[in-house]
Amino acid sequence: MAVLEVVTYPDDRLRRKCRPIVEVDDKLRTLASDMLETMYADDGVGLAAPQVGLDIRMVVIDIPAEDGTQGHNPVVLINPEIVAREGEVPSTEGCLSVPEYTAEIKRAEKVTVKALDQNGQMQTYAADGLFAICLQHELDHLDGKLFIDYLSALKRNMLHKRYLKLKKEQQHAAAR
Ligand code: ZN
């Protein structure tokens, strides 16, 4: 397994609409393992393919156990689709692709998602709590959408300027 490079905002690869996966094969399963490894390395609970630079519809999720340990219940979702939503809850979110930033947005409280698993079998997930939030966040990535898109224009502008400045500083540091 390998830890992959995580693409960060404002990289254009986070803004693409990803294409459906046609074949679930060993290559895809290896990629799913690598994505899980990458997610665990960064203490994330979910990771979508565009976050490692790929425009395909695959997401991995592992909600930590109550004692905070991870790596127990990895879920691989291929071509996932939300088929039902219910309720509304406030959700404080962050993203491995938007480092060092969290904000409160609104999400559906419960969702039902259909997806293929790593064996190509169709599964249905009736989710609530953190799993439901995470599913909505990760599936948004597959359509080029980030959680910060739900913020006011003012907040998004401030955030954008902050990241552009950060990028400039990094480029300066690299040029030296
Ligand atoms: Zn994210």
Coordinates of C-alpha atoms and ligand atoms in Angstrom, one line a residue:
M1 CA 0.0 0.0 0.0
A2 CA 1.1 3.6 -0.6
V3 CA 0.3 7.0 0.8
L4 CA -0.8 9.2 -2.1
E5 CA -0.3 13.0 -2.4
V6 CA -3.5 14.9 -1.4
V7 CA -4.5 17.7 -3.8
T8 CA -5.4 20.9 -1.9
Y9 CA -7.6 24.0 -2.6
P10 CA -7.6 25.9 -5.0
D11 CA -6.4 23.1 -7.3
D12 CA -8.6 22.8 -10.4
R13 CA -8.7 19.0 -10.1
L14 CA -11.0 19.4 -7.1
R15 CA -13.5 21.1 -9.4
R16 CA -14.1 18.4 -12.0
K17 CA -17.2 16.3 -12.4
C18 CA -15.9 12.8 -12.0
R19 CA -16.8 10.0 -14.4
P20 CA -18.5 6.7 -13.5
I21 CA -16.3 3.7 -13.0
V22 CA -16.9 1.0 -15.7
E23 CA -15.0 -2.0 -14.2
V24 CA -14.3 -3.0 -10.6
D25 CA -10.9 -4.8 -10.9
D26 CA -7.7 -5.4 -8.9
K27 CA -6.3 -2.1 -10.0
L28 CA -9.2 -0.3 -8.6
R29 CA -9.1 -2.3 -5.4
T30 CA -5.4 -1.4 -5.0
L31 CA -6.3 2.3 -5.5
A32 CA -9.0 2.0 -2.8
S33 CA -6.4 0.5 -0.4
D34 CA -4.0 3.3 -1.2
M35 CA -6.7 5.9 -0.6
L36 CA -7.6 4.4 2.8
E37 CA -3.9 4.4 3.7
T38 CA -3.6 8.1 2.7
M39 CA -6.7 8.9 4.7
Y40 CA -5.5 7.2 7.8
A41 CA -2.1 8.9 7.5
D42 CA -3.8 12.3 7.6
D43 CA -6.3 11.3 10.3
G44 CA -9.3 11.7 7.9
V45 CA -12.6 9.9 8.1
G46 CA -13.3 10.1 4.3
L47 CA -11.4 10.6 1.1
A48 CA -12.7 11.0 -2.5
A49 CA -10.8 10.2 -5.7
P50 CA -10.4 13.8 -6.9
Q51 CA -8.5 14.5 -3.6
V52 CA -5.7 12.3 -5.0
G53 CA -6.0 13.9 -8.4
L54 CA -8.3 11.3 -10.1
D55 CA -11.6 12.1 -11.9
I56 CA -13.4 8.8 -11.1
R57 CA -16.4 8.2 -8.9
M58 CA -14.9 6.4 -5.9
V59 CA -14.9 7.3 -2.2
V60 CA -13.5 5.6 0.9
I61 CA -14.8 6.2 4.4
D62 CA -13.9 4.9 7.8
I63 CA -15.8 6.3 10.8
P64 CA -13.7 5.9 13.9
A65 CA -14.9 3.7 16.8
E66 CA -16.1 5.4 19.9
D67 CA -12.7 5.2 21.5
G68 CA -11.2 7.1 18.5
T69 CA -9.4 4.1 16.9
Q70 CA -9.6 3.7 13.2
G71 CA -9.1 1.0 10.6
H72 CA -11.9 -1.2 11.7
N73 CA -14.7 -0.5 9.4
P74 CA -13.5 0.8 6.0
V75 CA -16.2 1.3 3.4
V76 CA -15.4 1.6 -0.3
L77 CA -18.1 3.3 -2.4
I78 CA -18.0 3.1 -6.2
N79 CA -20.4 5.1 -8.3
P80 CA -22.3 6.2 -5.2
E81 CA -25.7 7.9 -5.4
I82 CA -27.8 9.5 -2.7
V83 CA -31.3 8.1 -3.2
A84 CA -33.0 9.6 -0.1
R85 CA -32.4 12.5 2.3
E86 CA -34.2 13.3 5.5
G87 CA -34.0 16.2 8.1
E88 CA -31.4 18.9 8.5
V89 CA -28.5 19.2 11.0
P90 CA -25.7 21.7 11.6
S91 CA -22.4 20.1 10.7
T92 CA -18.9 21.4 11.6
E93 CA -16.6 20.2 8.8
G94 CA -13.1 20.2 7.6
C95 CA -11.4 18.6 4.6
L96 CA -8.0 17.2 3.9
S97 CA -8.0 19.3 0.7
V98 CA -8.8 22.5 2.6
P99 CA -6.1 22.3 5.4
E100 CA -6.5 24.0 8.7
Y101 CA -10.0 25.3 8.2
T102 CA -13.3 24.2 9.6
A103 CA -16.8 25.8 9.3
E104 CA -20.3 25.0 10.2
I105 CA -22.7 24.2 7.4
K106 CA -26.0 22.4 7.1
R107 CA -26.5 18.8 5.9
A108 CA -29.3 16.3 5.7
E109 CA -29.6 14.4 9.0
K110 CA -30.1 11.0 7.3
V111 CA -29.3 9.8 3.9
T112 CA -29.7 6.5 2.0
V113 CA -26.9 5.8 -0.5
K114 CA -26.5 3.1 -3.1
A115 CA -23.1 2.2 -4.3
L116 CA -21.0 -0.7 -5.6
D117 CA -18.5 -2.1 -3.1
Q118 CA -14.9 -3.2 -3.9
N119 CA -16.3 -6.6 -5.1
G120 CA -18.6 -4.9 -7.6
Q121 CA -21.7 -5.8 -5.4
M122 CA -24.5 -3.2 -5.1
Q123 CA -24.9 -2.1 -1.5
T124 CA -27.4 0.2 0.2
Y125 CA -26.4 2.3 3.2
A126 CA -29.0 3.9 5.5
A127 CA -26.8 6.4 7.4
D128 CA -27.2 8.9 10.1
G129 CA -24.8 10.7 12.5
L130 CA -21.2 11.2 11.3
F131 CA -21.5 8.5 8.6
A132 CA -24.4 10.5 6.9
I133 CA -22.5 13.7 7.1
C134 CA -19.3 12.1 5.7
L135 CA -21.2 10.5 2.8
Q136 CA -22.7 13.9 1.8
H137 CA -19.3 15.6 2.0
E138 CA -17.4 12.9 0.0
L139 CA -20.1 12.5 -2.6
D140 CA -20.0 16.3 -3.2
H141 CA -16.3 15.9 -4.1
L142 CA -17.3 13.7 -7.0
D143 CA -19.2 16.6 -8.5
G144 CA -16.4 19.1 -7.9
K145 CA -18.1 20.5 -4.9
L146 CA -16.4 21.5 -1.6
F147 CA -17.9 22.1 1.8
I148 CA -16.8 25.8 1.6
D149 CA -19.2 26.3 -1.3
Y150 CA -22.0 26.3 1.2
L151 CA -20.5 29.4 3.0
S152 CA -21.5 33.0 2.3
A153 CA -19.6 34.7 -0.5
L154 CA -17.9 36.9 2.0
K155 CA -16.5 34.0 4.0
R156 CA -15.4 32.2 0.8
N157 CA -13.6 35.3 -0.5
M158 CA -11.7 35.6 2.8
L159 CA -10.7 31.9 2.6
H160 CA -9.7 32.2 -1.0
K161 CA -7.4 35.1 -0.4
R162 CA -5.9 33.3 2.6
Y163 CA -5.1 30.2 0.4
L164 CA -3.7 32.3 -2.5
K165 CA -1.4 34.1 0.0
L166 CA -0.3 30.7 1.4
K167 CA 0.4 29.4 -2.1
K168 CA 2.5 32.4 -2.9
E169 CA 4.5 32.0 0.2
Q170 CA 5.1 28.3 -0.6
Q171 CA 6.2 29.2 -4.1
H172 CA 8.6 31.8 -2.8
A173 CA 10.0 29.3 -0.3
A174 CA 10.4 26.7 -3.1
A175 CA 12.2 29.2 -5.4
R176 CA 14.8 30.1 -2.8
Ligands
ZN1 ZN -13.3 16.8 1.7

